[in-house]
Amino acid sequence: MLKLSLIFYFCFLLVVMLGLTVFWSVINQLGVIQGIVGVLDDLQLTLIVHGGNIARAVFLVGLLNVVLWTGINVFLAFLYNLVADLLGGLRITLAEEE
């Protein structure tokens, strides 16, 4: 369960990072970031936006989530095994039709 969870959540992190990169590229090309910074400059507020810093922060939070959710999955698998041992689990009987 541990390996499968790690692979699944890490692949999910890579998909999110790819989506973030595409999203950032699109809004940067459309000038949305410059527009927001311009509006804040008009209000005499300072905002410095670096895409690399945002991507790094998202990646670090994503790695934290990979570890957290992998641990949660391992714990839930452990609980399931305990309950299955106590209650006997599920028994499925298949019969052939005649």
PDB file of C-alpha atoms in Angstrom:
ATOM      1  CA  MET A   1       0.000   0.000   0.000  1.00  0.00           C
ATOM      2  CA  LEU A   2       2.881   2.317   0.772  1.00  0.00           C
ATOM      3  CA  LYS A   3       4.501   2.084  -2.658  1.00  0.00           C
ATOM      4  CA  LEU A   4       1.213   2.436  -4.510  1.00  0.00           C
ATOM      5  CA  SER A   5       0.220   5.485  -2.460  1.00  0.00           C
ATOM      6  CA  LEU A   6       3.594   7.135  -2.957  1.00  0.00           C
ATOM      7  CA  ILE A   7       3.485   6.596  -6.713  1.00  0.00           C
ATOM      8  CA  PHE A   8      -0.138   7.730  -7.005  1.00  0.00           C
ATOM      9  CA  TYR A   9       0.250  10.912  -4.972  1.00  0.00           C
ATOM     10  CA  PHE A  10       3.580  11.816  -6.561  1.00  0.00           C
ATOM     11  CA  CYS A  11       2.058  11.426 -10.041  1.00  0.00           C
ATOM     12  CA  PHE A  12      -0.844  13.594  -8.878  1.00  0.00           C
ATOM     13  CA  LEU A  13       1.683  16.199  -7.714  1.00  0.00           C
ATOM     14  CA  LEU A  14       3.359  16.158 -11.126  1.00  0.00           C
ATOM     15  CA  VAL A  15       0.007  16.660 -12.862  1.00  0.00           C
ATOM     16  CA  VAL A  16      -0.800  19.586 -10.565  1.00  0.00           C
ATOM     17  CA  MET A  17       2.617  21.129 -11.235  1.00  0.00           C
ATOM     18  CA  LEU A  18       2.125  20.754 -14.994  1.00  0.00           C
ATOM     19  CA  GLY A  19      -1.320  22.342 -14.732  1.00  0.00           C
ATOM     20  CA  LEU A  20       0.088  25.179 -12.632  1.00  0.00           C
ATOM     21  CA  THR A  21       2.814  25.791 -15.203  1.00  0.00           C
ATOM     22  CA  VAL A  22       0.315  25.944 -18.061  1.00  0.00           C
ATOM     23  CA  PHE A  23      -2.050  28.159 -16.043  1.00  0.00           C
ATOM     24  CA  TRP A  24       0.761  30.529 -15.045  1.00  0.00           C
ATOM     25  CA  SER A  25       1.977  30.739 -18.637  1.00  0.00           C
ATOM     26  CA  VAL A  26      -1.513  31.568 -19.941  1.00  0.00           C
ATOM     27  CA  ILE A  27      -2.311  34.255 -17.374  1.00  0.00           C
ATOM     28  CA  ASN A  28       1.164  35.732 -17.785  1.00  0.00           C
ATOM     29  CA  GLN A  29       0.729  35.919 -21.581  1.00  0.00           C
ATOM     30  CA  LEU A  30      -2.699  37.510 -21.154  1.00  0.00           C
ATOM     31  CA  GLY A  31      -1.186  40.185 -18.914  1.00  0.00           C
ATOM     32  CA  VAL A  32      -3.324  39.379 -15.896  1.00  0.00           C
ATOM     33  CA  ILE A  33      -0.375  39.482 -13.507  1.00  0.00           C
ATOM     34  CA  GLN A  34       0.808  42.846 -14.816  1.00  0.00           C
ATOM     35  CA  GLY A  35      -2.753  44.165 -14.540  1.00  0.00           C
ATOM     36  CA  ILE A  36      -3.036  43.121 -10.907  1.00  0.00           C
ATOM     37  CA  VAL A  37       0.363  44.605 -10.100  1.00  0.00           C
ATOM     38  CA  GLY A  38      -0.661  47.822 -11.901  1.00  0.00           C
ATOM     39  CA  VAL A  39      -3.884  48.123  -9.908  1.00  0.00           C
ATOM     40  CA  LEU A  40      -1.997  47.576  -6.663  1.00  0.00           C
ATOM     41  CA  ASP A  41       0.580  50.179  -7.700  1.00  0.00           C
ATOM     42  CA  ASP A  42      -2.274  52.648  -8.217  1.00  0.00           C
ATOM     43  CA  LEU A  43      -3.366  51.903  -4.652  1.00  0.00           C
ATOM     44  CA  GLN A  44       0.248  52.459  -3.535  1.00  0.00           C
ATOM     45  CA  LEU A  45       0.690  48.833  -2.534  1.00  0.00           C
ATOM     46  CA  THR A  46       3.753  46.853  -3.512  1.00  0.00           C
ATOM     47  CA  LEU A  47       3.458  43.347  -4.907  1.00  0.00           C
ATOM     48  CA  ILE A  48       6.357  41.450  -6.419  1.00  0.00           C
ATOM     49  CA  VAL A  49       5.323  38.224  -8.126  1.00  0.00           C
ATOM     50  CA  HIS A  50       7.856  35.563  -9.104  1.00  0.00           C
ATOM     51  CA  GLY A  51       6.486  32.463 -10.792  1.00  0.00           C
ATOM     52  CA  GLY A  52       9.451  30.381  -9.663  1.00  0.00           C
ATOM     53  CA  ASN A  53       8.803  31.143  -6.007  1.00  0.00           C
ATOM     54  CA  ILE A  54       5.127  30.267  -6.376  1.00  0.00           C
ATOM     55  CA  ALA A  55       5.968  26.995  -8.143  1.00  0.00           C
ATOM     56  CA  ARG A  56       8.542  26.127  -5.481  1.00  0.00           C
ATOM     57  CA  ALA A  57       6.054  26.770  -2.685  1.00  0.00           C
ATOM     58  CA  VAL A  58       3.366  24.687  -4.419  1.00  0.00           C
ATOM     59  CA  PHE A  59       5.866  21.863  -4.952  1.00  0.00           C
ATOM     60  CA  LEU A  60       6.938  21.871  -1.290  1.00  0.00           C
ATOM     61  CA  VAL A  61       3.328  21.888  -0.090  1.00  0.00           C
ATOM     62  CA  GLY A  62       2.625  19.112  -2.594  1.00  0.00           C
ATOM     63  CA  LEU A  63       5.499  17.014  -1.240  1.00  0.00           C
ATOM     64  CA  LEU A  64       4.146  17.521   2.254  1.00  0.00           C
ATOM     65  CA  ASN A  65       0.746  16.331   1.014  1.00  0.00           C
ATOM     66  CA  VAL A  66       2.333  13.282  -0.652  1.00  0.00           C
ATOM     67  CA  VAL A  67       3.889  12.246   2.658  1.00  0.00           C
ATOM     68  CA  LEU A  68       0.775  13.109   4.676  1.00  0.00           C
ATOM     69  CA  TRP A  69      -1.737  11.286   2.471  1.00  0.00           C
ATOM     70  CA  THR A  70       0.564   8.283   2.035  1.00  0.00           C
ATOM     71  CA  GLY A  71       0.748   8.016   5.819  1.00  0.00           C
ATOM     72  CA  ILE A  72      -3.033   8.332   6.085  1.00  0.00           C
ATOM     73  CA  ASN A  73      -3.504   5.566   3.493  1.00  0.00           C
ATOM     74  CA  VAL A  74      -1.095   3.253   5.316  1.00  0.00           C
ATOM     75  CA  PHE A  75      -2.879   3.934   8.618  1.00  0.00           C
ATOM     76  CA  LEU A  76      -6.297   3.261   7.049  1.00  0.00           C
ATOM     77  CA  ALA A  77      -5.015   0.018   5.510  1.00  0.00           C
ATOM     78  CA  PHE A  78      -3.745  -0.994   8.945  1.00  0.00           C
ATOM     79  CA  LEU A  79      -7.140  -0.201  10.505  1.00  0.00           C
ATOM     80  CA  TYR A  80      -8.927  -2.156   7.783  1.00  0.00           C
ATOM     81  CA  ASN A  81      -6.726  -5.175   8.444  1.00  0.00           C
ATOM     82  CA  LEU A  82      -7.431  -4.953  12.179  1.00  0.00           C
ATOM     83  CA  VAL A  83     -11.189  -4.767  11.614  1.00  0.00           C
ATOM     84  CA  ALA A  84     -11.040  -7.586   9.067  1.00  0.00           C
ATOM     85  CA  ASP A  85      -9.199  -9.771  11.597  1.00  0.00           C
ATOM     86  CA  LEU A  86     -11.769  -8.992  14.302  1.00  0.00           C
ATOM     87  CA  LEU A  87     -14.860  -9.434  12.157  1.00  0.00           C
ATOM     88  CA  GLY A  88     -13.575 -12.111   9.827  1.00  0.00           C
ATOM     89  CA  GLY A  89     -13.569  -9.983   6.692  1.00  0.00           C
ATOM     90  CA  LEU A  90     -15.776 -10.624   3.702  1.00  0.00           C
ATOM     91  CA  ARG A  91     -16.475 -14.055   2.320  1.00  0.00           C
ATOM     92  CA  ILE A  92     -17.599 -14.348  -1.266  1.00  0.00           C
ATOM     93  CA  THR A  93     -18.709 -17.688  -2.651  1.00  0.00           C
ATOM     94  CA  LEU A  94     -19.137 -18.116  -6.363  1.00  0.00           C
ATOM     95  CA  ALA A  95     -21.248 -20.959  -7.649  1.00  0.00           C
ATOM     96  CA  GLU A  96     -21.341 -22.317 -11.158  1.00  0.00           C
ATOM     97  CA  GLU A  97     -24.646 -22.286 -12.985  1.00  0.00           C
ATOM     98  CA  GLU A  98     -25.845 -25.667 -14.172  1.00  0.00           C
TER      99      GLU A  98
END
